[in-house]
CSV table of C-alpha atoms in Angstrom, one decimal:
chain,number,residue,atom,x,y,z
A,1072,UNK,CA,-17.7,-11.7,31.5
A,1073,UNK,CA,-19.1,-7.9,32.0
A,1074,UNK,CA,-18.8,-5.6,29.7
A,1075,UNK,CA,-16.5,-2.5,30.6
A,1076,UNK,CA,-19.4,0.0,29.8
A,1077,UNK,CA,-21.2,-1.6,32.7
A,1078,UNK,CA,-18.5,-1.7,35.4
A,1079,UNK,CA,-19.1,1.5,37.2
A,1080,UNK,CA,-22.7,0.7,37.5
A,1081,UNK,CA,-21.5,-2.5,39.1
A,1082,UNK,CA,-19.1,-1.0,41.7
A,1083,UNK,CA,-21.6,1.3,42.8
A,1084,UNK,CA,-24.1,-1.2,43.7
A,1085,UNK,CA,-21.8,-3.6,45.3
A,1086,UNK,CA,-20.7,-0.3,47.6
A,1087,UNK,CA,-24.5,0.0,48.5
A,1088,UNK,CA,-24.7,-3.8,49.1
A,1089,UNK,CA,-21.8,-4.0,51.5
A,1090,UNK,CA,-23.1,-0.9,53.7
A,1091,UNK,CA,-26.5,-2.5,54.3
A,1092,UNK,CA,-25.5,-6.0,55.1
A,1093,UNK,CA,-23.4,-6.2,58.1
A,1094,UNK,CA,-22.3,-9.7,58.9
A,1095,UNK,CA,-23.5,-11.5,62.3
A,1096,UNK,CA,-20.8,-11.5,65.2
A,1097,UNK,CA,-20.8,-15.1,64.7
A,1098,UNK,CA,-20.2,-15.3,61.1
A,1099,UNK,CA,-16.2,-14.8,59.6
A,1100,UNK,CA,-15.8,-11.7,57.9
A,1101,UNK,CA,-15.8,-12.8,53.8
A,1102,UNK,CA,-12.6,-12.0,52.1
A,1103,UNK,CA,-12.1,-8.7,50.5
A,1104,UNK,CA,-12.8,-8.2,46.8
A,1105,UNK,CA,-10.5,-7.1,44.5
A,1106,UNK,CA,-10.6,-3.5,43.3
A,1107,UNK,CA,-12.1,-3.4,40.0
A,1108,UNK,CA,-9.8,-2.0,37.4
A,1109,UNK,CA,-10.4,1.4,35.9
A,1110,UNK,CA,-11.2,1.5,32.2
A,1111,UNK,CA,-8.5,1.9,29.6
A,1112,UNK,CA,-7.7,5.5,28.9
A,1113,UNK,CA,-9.5,6.5,25.4
A,1114,UNK,CA,-8.9,9.3,23.0
A,1115,UNK,CA,-11.6,11.8,23.1
A,1116,UNK,CA,-11.4,12.3,19.1
A,1117,UNK,CA,-12.0,9.8,16.5
A,1118,UNK,CA,-11.4,11.5,13.0
A,1119,UNK,CA,-13.9,9.2,11.4
A,1120,UNK,CA,-16.7,10.4,13.8
A,1121,UNK,CA,-17.1,13.4,11.2
A,1122,UNK,CA,-17.9,11.5,8.1
A,1123,UNK,CA,-21.9,12.8,8.7
A,1124,UNK,CA,-21.1,16.4,8.9
A,1125,UNK,CA,-18.7,16.6,5.7
A,1126,UNK,CA,-19.5,19.0,2.9
A,1127,UNK,CA,-19.6,17.0,-0.1
A,1128,UNK,CA,-19.6,13.3,-1.0
A,1129,UNK,CA,-17.2,11.2,0.9
A,1130,UNK,CA,-14.0,10.2,-1.0
A,1131,UNK,CA,-14.4,6.3,-2.2
A,1132,UNK,CA,-11.1,4.5,-1.6
A,1133,UNK,CA,-10.6,0.9,-2.9
A,1134,UNK,CA,-7.6,-0.8,-2.1
A,1135,UNK,CA,-6.3,-3.7,-4.5
A,1136,UNK,CA,-4.3,-6.4,-3.1
A,1137,UNK,CA,-1.7,-7.8,-5.5
A,1138,UNK,CA,1.0,-10.5,-6.2
A,1139,UNK,CA,4.3,-9.1,-6.9
A,1140,UNK,CA,3.9,-9.7,-10.5
A,1141,UNK,CA,7.9,-9.3,-10.9
A,1142,UNK,CA,7.9,-12.6,-9.2
A,1143,UNK,CA,5.5,-14.5,-11.0
A,1144,UNK,CA,8.3,-16.1,-13.1
A,1145,UNK,CA,6.4,-15.8,-16.4
A,1146,UNK,CA,3.5,-17.8,-15.1
A,1147,UNK,CA,1.2,-14.5,-15.9
A,1148,UNK,CA,1.3,-12.4,-18.9
A,1149,UNK,CA,0.1,-8.9,-19.7
A,1150,UNK,CA,-2.9,-10.3,-22.0
A,1151,UNK,CA,-4.0,-12.4,-18.9
A,1152,UNK,CA,-4.4,-9.4,-16.7
A,1153,UNK,CA,-7.3,-7.8,-19.0
A,1154,UNK,CA,-10.1,-9.1,-17.3
A,1155,UNK,CA,-8.8,-7.7,-14.0
A,1156,UNK,CA,-8.2,-4.5,-15.6
A,1157,UNK,CA,-11.5,-4.2,-17.2
A,1158,UNK,CA,-13.2,-4.4,-13.7
A,1159,UNK,CA,-10.8,-1.7,-11.9
A,1160,UNK,CA,-11.5,0.5,-15.1
A,1161,UNK,CA,-15.6,0.4,-14.6
A,1162,UNK,CA,-14.7,1.7,-11.4
A,1163,UNK,CA,-13.0,4.8,-12.9
A,1164,UNK,CA,-10.8,5.9,-10.3
A,1165,UNK,CA,-9.4,9.5,-10.8
A,1166,UNK,CA,-6.1,8.8,-8.3
A,1167,UNK,CA,-4.3,5.8,-9.0
A,1168,UNK,CA,-1.5,5.3,-6.1
A,1169,UNK,CA,1.3,2.2,-6.4
A,1170,UNK,CA,3.9,0.6,-4.0
A,1171,UNK,CA,7.0,2.5,-5.4
A,1172,UNK,CA,9.3,5.2,-4.3
A,1173,UNK,CA,9.3,9.0,-5.8
A,1174,UNK,CA,12.6,10.5,-6.6
A,1175,UNK,CA,12.6,12.5,-3.0
A,1176,UNK,CA,12.7,9.7,-0.9
A,1177,UNK,CA,15.4,7.9,-3.2
A,1178,UNK,CA,17.4,10.8,-2.7
A,1179,UNK,CA,17.0,11.0,1.1
A,1180,UNK,CA,17.8,6.8,0.9
A,1181,UNK,CA,21.0,7.8,-1.3
A,1182,UNK,CA,22.5,10.3,0.6
A,1183,UNK,CA,22.4,7.8,4.0
A,1184,UNK,CA,22.6,4.2,3.0
A,1185,UNK,CA,23.6,3.0,6.4
A,1186,UNK,CA,20.7,4.7,8.4
A,1187,UNK,CA,18.3,2.9,6.0
A,1188,UNK,CA,19.6,-0.7,5.3
A,1189,UNK,CA,21.0,0.1,1.5
A,1190,UNK,CA,17.0,0.4,0.7
A,1191,UNK,CA,18.1,2.8,-2.4
A,1192,UNK,CA,20.0,-0.5,-4.1
A,1193,UNK,CA,16.7,-2.3,-3.8
A,1194,UNK,CA,14.2,-0.1,-4.6
A,1195,UNK,CA,15.4,3.1,-6.5
A,1196,UNK,CA,17.0,3.8,-9.9
A,1197,UNK,CA,19.7,6.2,-10.5
A,1198,UNK,CA,18.8,9.5,-12.0
A,1199,UNK,CA,22.5,10.5,-13.8
A,1200,UNK,CA,21.3,9.1,-17.2
A,1201,UNK,CA,17.9,10.9,-16.9
A,1202,UNK,CA,19.4,14.2,-16.0
A,1203,UNK,CA,21.8,14.0,-19.2
A,1204,UNK,CA,19.0,13.4,-21.3
A,1205,UNK,CA,16.9,16.2,-19.9
A,1206,UNK,CA,19.0,18.7,-18.5
A,1207,UNK,CA,17.2,18.3,-15.4
A,1208,UNK,CA,18.5,17.7,-11.8
A,1209,UNK,CA,16.2,15.9,-9.4
A,1210,UNK,CA,14.5,19.2,-7.7
A,1211,UNK,CA,14.4,20.6,-11.2
A,1212,UNK,CA,12.5,17.6,-12.8
A,1213,UNK,CA,9.8,17.9,-9.9
A,1214,UNK,CA,9.2,21.3,-10.5
A,1215,UNK,CA,9.0,20.9,-14.1
A,1216,UNK,CA,6.5,18.0,-13.4
A,1217,UNK,CA,4.3,20.2,-11.5
A,1218,UNK,CA,4.4,23.3,-13.6
A,1219,UNK,CA,3.4,20.9,-17.0
A,1220,UNK,CA,0.8,19.6,-14.8
A,1221,UNK,CA,-0.6,23.1,-13.7
A,1222,UNK,CA,-1.1,24.2,-17.1
A,1223,UNK,CA,-2.1,20.7,-18.8
A,1224,UNK,CA,-4.2,21.3,-22.1
A,1225,UNK,CA,-7.2,18.8,-22.7
A,1226,UNK,CA,-5.6,17.9,-25.9
A,1227,UNK,CA,-1.6,18.0,-25.6
A,1228,UNK,CA,0.7,17.8,-28.7
A,1229,UNK,CA,3.0,14.6,-28.9
A,1230,UNK,CA,6.0,16.9,-27.9
A,1231,UNK,CA,4.3,18.0,-24.6
A,1232,UNK,CA,3.4,14.3,-23.9
A,1233,UNK,CA,7.2,13.2,-24.8
A,1234,UNK,CA,8.6,16.3,-22.7
A,1235,UNK,CA,6.4,15.4,-19.8
A,1236,UNK,CA,7.4,11.7,-20.1
A,1237,UNK,CA,11.1,12.6,-19.7
A,1238,UNK,CA,10.7,14.9,-16.8
A,1239,UNK,CA,8.8,12.2,-14.9
A,1240,UNK,CA,11.9,9.8,-15.6
A,1241,UNK,CA,14.2,12.4,-14.3
A,1242,UNK,CA,12.0,13.0,-11.3
A,1243,UNK,CA,12.3,9.0,-10.5
A,1244,UNK,CA,8.6,8.5,-11.2
A,1245,UNK,CA,9.0,6.0,-14.2
A,1246,UNK,CA,5.4,4.7,-14.1
A,1247,UNK,CA,4.1,8.2,-14.6
A,1248,UNK,CA,6.1,8.5,-17.6
A,1249,UNK,CA,4.6,5.4,-18.7
A,1250,UNK,CA,1.5,6.8,-18.5
A,1251,UNK,CA,2.3,9.5,-20.9
A,1252,UNK,CA,4.0,7.3,-23.1
A,1253,UNK,CA,1.1,5.2,-23.5
A,1254,UNK,CA,-1.1,7.7,-24.5
A,1255,UNK,CA,1.1,8.7,-27.5
A,1256,UNK,CA,0.2,7.1,-31.1
A,1257,UNK,CA,2.9,4.5,-31.6
A,1258,UNK,CA,4.7,6.4,-34.3
A,1259,UNK,CA,4.9,9.3,-31.8
A,1260,UNK,CA,6.9,7.0,-29.1
A,1261,UNK,CA,10.3,8.0,-30.3
A,1262,UNK,CA,13.5,10.4,-29.5
A,1263,UNK,CA,13.1,14.0,-28.8
A,1264,UNK,CA,11.8,16.5,-26.5
A,1265,UNK,CA,14.0,15.1,-23.7
A,1266,UNK,CA,13.6,11.3,-24.8
A,1267,UNK,CA,17.2,9.8,-25.9
A,1268,UNK,CA,18.1,6.5,-26.9
A,1269,UNK,CA,18.7,5.7,-23.3
A,1270,UNK,CA,15.1,6.8,-22.4
A,1271,UNK,CA,13.7,5.4,-25.0
A,1272,UNK,CA,14.7,2.1,-23.7
A,1273,UNK,CA,13.3,2.9,-20.4
A,1274,UNK,CA,10.0,4.1,-21.8
A,1275,UNK,CA,9.5,1.1,-24.1
A,1276,UNK,CA,10.1,-1.2,-21.1
A,1277,UNK,CA,13.0,-3.0,-23.2
A,1278,UNK,CA,13.7,-6.4,-21.2
A,1279,UNK,CA,11.3,-5.4,-18.3
A,1280,UNK,CA,9.8,-7.8,-16.3
A,1281,UNK,CA,5.7,-7.4,-15.8
A,1282,UNK,CA,5.2,-5.4,-12.6
A,1283,UNK,CA,2.0,-3.8,-11.3
A,1284,UNK,CA,2.9,-0.6,-11.0
A,1285,UNK,CA,3.3,-0.3,-14.6
A,1286,UNK,CA,1.2,-3.3,-16.0
A,1287,UNK,CA,-1.9,-2.7,-13.7
A,1288,UNK,CA,-1.5,1.0,-12.3
A,1289,UNK,CA,0.1,2.8,-15.4
A,1290,UNK,CA,-2.0,1.1,-18.1
A,1291,UNK,CA,-4.9,1.5,-16.3
A,1292,UNK,CA,-4.4,5.2,-15.7
A,1293,UNK,CA,-3.8,5.6,-19.5
A,1294,UNK,CA,-6.8,3.9,-20.4
A,1295,UNK,CA,-8.7,6.4,-18.4
A,1296,UNK,CA,-6.9,9.3,-19.8
A,1297,UNK,CA,-5.5,10.2,-16.4
A,1298,UNK,CA,-1.9,12.1,-16.6
A,1299,UNK,CA,0.2,10.2,-13.9
A,1300,UNK,CA,0.0,7.7,-11.3
A,1301,UNK,CA,1.6,8.3,-7.3
A,1302,UNK,CA,4.1,6.6,-5.5
A,1303,UNK,CA,3.4,6.3,-2.0
A,1304,UNK,CA,5.8,3.6,-0.7
A,1305,UNK,CA,8.1,4.8,2.2
A,1306,UNK,CA,11.1,2.9,3.5
A,1307,UNK,CA,12.6,5.6,5.7
A,1308,UNK,CA,11.5,3.2,8.5
A,1309,UNK,CA,14.2,1.0,7.4
A,1310,UNK,CA,16.2,2.5,10.1
A,1311,UNK,CA,14.4,0.9,12.7
A,1312,UNK,CA,15.6,-2.5,10.9
A,1313,UNK,CA,19.1,-1.1,10.5
A,1314,UNK,CA,19.5,-0.4,14.2
A,1315,UNK,CA,17.6,-3.5,15.6
A,1316,UNK,CA,20.8,-5.0,16.7
A,1317,UNK,CA,22.8,-8.2,15.6
A,1318,UNK,CA,20.7,-11.5,15.1
A,1319,UNK,CA,17.6,-9.2,14.2
A,1320,UNK,CA,17.5,-10.6,10.2
A,1321,UNK,CA,18.2,-14.2,11.3
A,1322,UNK,CA,15.5,-14.2,14.0
A,1323,UNK,CA,12.7,-13.1,11.5
A,1324,UNK,CA,14.1,-15.6,8.7
A,1325,UNK,CA,13.8,-18.3,11.6
A,1326,UNK,CA,10.3,-16.7,12.4
A,1327,UNK,CA,9.2,-17.0,8.7
A,1328,UNK,CA,10.5,-20.6,8.4
A,1329,UNK,CA,8.6,-21.8,11.2
A,1330,UNK,CA,5.3,-20.8,9.3
A,1331,UNK,CA,3.6,-24.2,8.5
A,1332,UNK,CA,2.8,-22.8,4.7
A,1333,UNK,CA,1.6,-26.6,3.6
A,1334,UNK,CA,-0.8,-27.0,6.5
A,1335,UNK,CA,-2.6,-23.3,6.1
A,1336,UNK,CA,-5.6,-23.2,4.0
A,1337,UNK,CA,-5.0,-20.0,2.6
A,1338,UNK,CA,-1.6,-20.6,1.6
A,1339,UNK,CA,-2.4,-23.9,-0.2
A,1340,UNK,CA,-5.1,-22.4,-2.0
A,1341,UNK,CA,-3.0,-19.7,-3.1
A,1342,UNK,CA,-0.3,-21.7,-4.4
A,1343,UNK,CA,-2.5,-24.0,-6.0
A,1344,UNK,CA,-4.0,-21.5,-8.0
A,1345,UNK,CA,-1.0,-19.3,-8.7
A,1346,UNK,CA,0.8,-22.4,-10.2
A,1347,UNK,CA,-2.3,-23.3,-12.5
A,1348,UNK,CA,-2.8,-20.1,-14.1
A,1349,UNK,CA,-3.7,-20.6,-17.7
A,1350,UNK,CA,-6.3,-17.7,-18.7
A,1351,UNK,CA,-7.3,-14.3,-17.6
A,1352,UNK,CA,-9.8,-15.6,-15.5
A,1353,UNK,CA,-7.4,-17.5,-13.4
A,1354,UNK,CA,-5.7,-14.4,-12.6
A,1355,UNK,CA,-8.7,-12.4,-11.8
A,1356,UNK,CA,-9.6,-15.5,-9.5
A,1357,UNK,CA,-6.2,-15.0,-7.8
A,1358,UNK,CA,-6.9,-11.8,-7.3
A,1359,UNK,CA,-10.2,-12.4,-5.7
A,1360,UNK,CA,-8.6,-14.5,-3.4
A,1361,UNK,CA,-5.7,-12.2,-2.2
A,1362,UNK,CA,-8.4,-9.7,-1.3
A,1363,UNK,CA,-10.6,-12.1,0.5
A,1364,UNK,CA,-11.2,-10.8,4.2
A,1365,UNK,CA,-9.8,-14.6,5.6
A,1366,UNK,CA,-7.1,-14.6,3.3
A,1367,UNK,CA,-6.3,-11.2,4.3
A,1368,UNK,CA,-6.3,-12.2,8.1
A,1369,UNK,CA,-3.7,-15.2,7.0
A,1370,UNK,CA,-1.1,-13.0,6.0
A,1371,UNK,CA,-1.7,-10.6,9.0
A,1372,UNK,CA,-1.8,-13.4,11.6
A,1373,UNK,CA,1.0,-15.8,10.2
A,1374,UNK,CA,3.5,-13.1,9.9
A,1375,UNK,CA,2.8,-10.0,12.1
A,1376,UNK,CA,0.6,-11.9,14.6
A,1377,UNK,CA,3.4,-14.4,15.2
A,1378,UNK,CA,6.2,-11.7,15.2
A,1379,UNK,CA,4.9,-10.1,18.2
A,1380,UNK,CA,5.0,-13.2,20.0
A,1381,UNK,CA,8.6,-13.6,19.7
A,1382,UNK,CA,10.3,-13.7,23.0
A,1383,UNK,CA,12.6,-11.7,24.8
A,1384,UNK,CA,15.2,-10.7,25.6
A,1385,UNK,CA,15.8,-8.7,21.9
A,1386,UNK,CA,12.0,-8.7,21.5
A,1387,UNK,CA,13.1,-8.6,17.4
A,1388,UNK,CA,9.5,-9.2,16.3
A,1389,UNK,CA,8.3,-6.2,18.1
A,1390,UNK,CA,10.8,-4.2,16.0
A,1391,UNK,CA,9.6,-5.7,13.1
A,1392,UNK,CA,6.2,-5.0,13.6
A,1393,UNK,CA,7.2,-1.6,14.7
A,1394,UNK,CA,8.9,-1.3,11.2
A,1395,UNK,CA,5.8,-2.5,9.1
A,1396,UNK,CA,3.6,-0.4,11.3
A,1397,UNK,CA,5.7,2.8,11.0
A,1398,UNK,CA,6.0,2.0,7.0
A,1399,UNK,CA,2.3,1.7,6.4
A,1400,UNK,CA,1.3,4.7,8.3
A,1401,UNK,CA,3.6,6.8,6.0
A,1402,UNK,CA,2.3,5.3,3.1
A,1403,UNK,CA,-1.3,6.0,3.9
A,1404,UNK,CA,-0.2,9.3,4.7
A,1405,UNK,CA,1.3,9.5,1.2
A,1406,UNK,CA,-2.3,8.6,0.1
A,1407,UNK,CA,-3.6,11.0,2.0
A,1408,UNK,CA,-1.5,13.8,0.3
A,1409,UNK,CA,-2.4,12.4,-3.0
A,1410,UNK,CA,-6.0,12.8,-2.8
A,1411,UNK,CA,-5.9,16.0,-0.5
A,1412,UNK,CA,-7.1,17.9,-3.6
A,1413,UNK,CA,-9.4,15.6,-5.0
A,1414,UNK,CA,-12.3,15.6,-1.9
A,1415,UNK,CA,-15.3,13.4,-3.1
A,1416,UNK,CA,-13.2,11.7,-5.8
A,1417,UNK,CA,-12.5,7.8,-6.6
A,1418,UNK,CA,-9.2,6.5,-5.5
A,1419,UNK,CA,-7.4,3.1,-6.2
A,1420,UNK,CA,-4.6,1.9,-4.3
A,1421,UNK,CA,-2.6,-0.9,-5.5
A,1422,UNK,CA,-0.3,-2.6,-3.3
A,1423,UNK,CA,1.2,-5.8,-2.0
A,1424,UNK,CA,-1.1,-8.3,-0.4
A,1425,UNK,CA,0.1,-7.8,3.2
A,1426,UNK,CA,-0.1,-4.5,3.1
A,1427,UNK,CA,-4.1,-4.3,2.3
A,1428,UNK,CA,-5.3,-4.9,6.0
A,1429,UNK,CA,-3.1,-2.3,7.3
A,1430,UNK,CA,-4.1,0.2,4.7
A,1431,UNK,CA,-7.7,-0.3,5.3
A,1432,UNK,CA,-7.3,0.2,9.2
A,1433,UNK,CA,-5.4,3.5,8.6
A,1434,UNK,CA,-7.7,4.8,5.8
A,1435,UNK,CA,-10.8,3.9,7.8
A,1436,UNK,CA,-9.6,6.7,10.4
A,1437,UNK,CA,-9.8,9.4,7.8
A,1438,UNK,CA,-12.5,11.8,8.4
A,1439,UNK,CA,-14.0,12.2,4.7
A,1440,UNK,CA,-12.9,8.3,3.4
A,1441,UNK,CA,-15.4,5.8,2.7
A,1442,UNK,CA,-14.0,2.5,1.9
A,1443,UNK,CA,-15.0,0.5,-1.3
A,1444,UNK,CA,-15.3,-3.3,-0.8
A,1445,UNK,CA,-13.1,-4.5,-3.6
A,1446,UNK,CA,-15.3,-7.5,-4.0
A,1447,UNK,CA,-17.7,-5.1,-5.8
A,1448,UNK,CA,-15.1,-4.1,-8.2
A,1449,UNK,CA,-13.8,-7.3,-8.9
A,1450,UNK,CA,-17.2,-9.2,-9.0
A,1451,UNK,CA,-18.3,-12.8,-7.4
A,1452,UNK,CA,-16.2,-15.7,-8.2
A,1453,UNK,CA,-18.4,-17.9,-10.4
């Protein structure tokens, strides 16, 4: 195959040769060659090309693909996360994002349940109890959080931390509330300053399952002395699924069921490692596996790659991929906003494993972002 960049030169050469070589009268004319296709249109601008000209350092951005710990069925404990947390702490991120929805978008989903496929009930918390405890509506809570953080002292009092934790809960951002709660001495984790008995149960995580948004993101942020984590998930593209038409859900479920999980090496290795976890080093090994490039391609090819080949007439697979691409684009836009005021900093994004490849593809287009290979943070496997 001839590289596309050489096609114009070859076309000119063919024209010259055809003008010079006139066939003899007795020879039949050669069949006319098909016209060469014009090169595909390409944009004139790529933001990433500016990286070498920016003022200051690039922003170092790492993406950690995570299993959803709430579905680990008790096989993973918080203590077993310690080797992973130690390596992430050594990276010293200044901004940590997590796969969760903020209060503003949850309100959007709440008032339009049909448009967003009932996403509020699945991904959001109600705020009535938090409003009763703090006296803050959602807009007021969001303003209170920003106001407190804008004038946050180097050595906040326990009352200030309790008040900010309560405001975070009222804003719909529970992981950030727990960042504050974990930095309080144990005896100061009590009611008061907007924290009532109900909220105390939330902040102490009574009956809560393990969750990477808290047990990795919030715990890590508290250890580093950060004041918050950032919710960056987005489910507004669920409107694509809601309007995809009758049969969409069944078609995608059938596509998933057709994946030969027991025959794909990456999935076989993941299942074996996940079911055999006994130590923190086993958990770290599982995370190394999830973040391996070949495992990332296994996720992408066997889900979204398969979906793109689903046949007409409905092309449900392409609608499914459109939903996921839109979701990830919006999530990365939220990451871009979260790190916008910290150019040259270090950012850690914690997200479900099948998002990582999309995150990195989109983040790599940013003008001042330098992707960090997560392997350099997690360390080599023994």
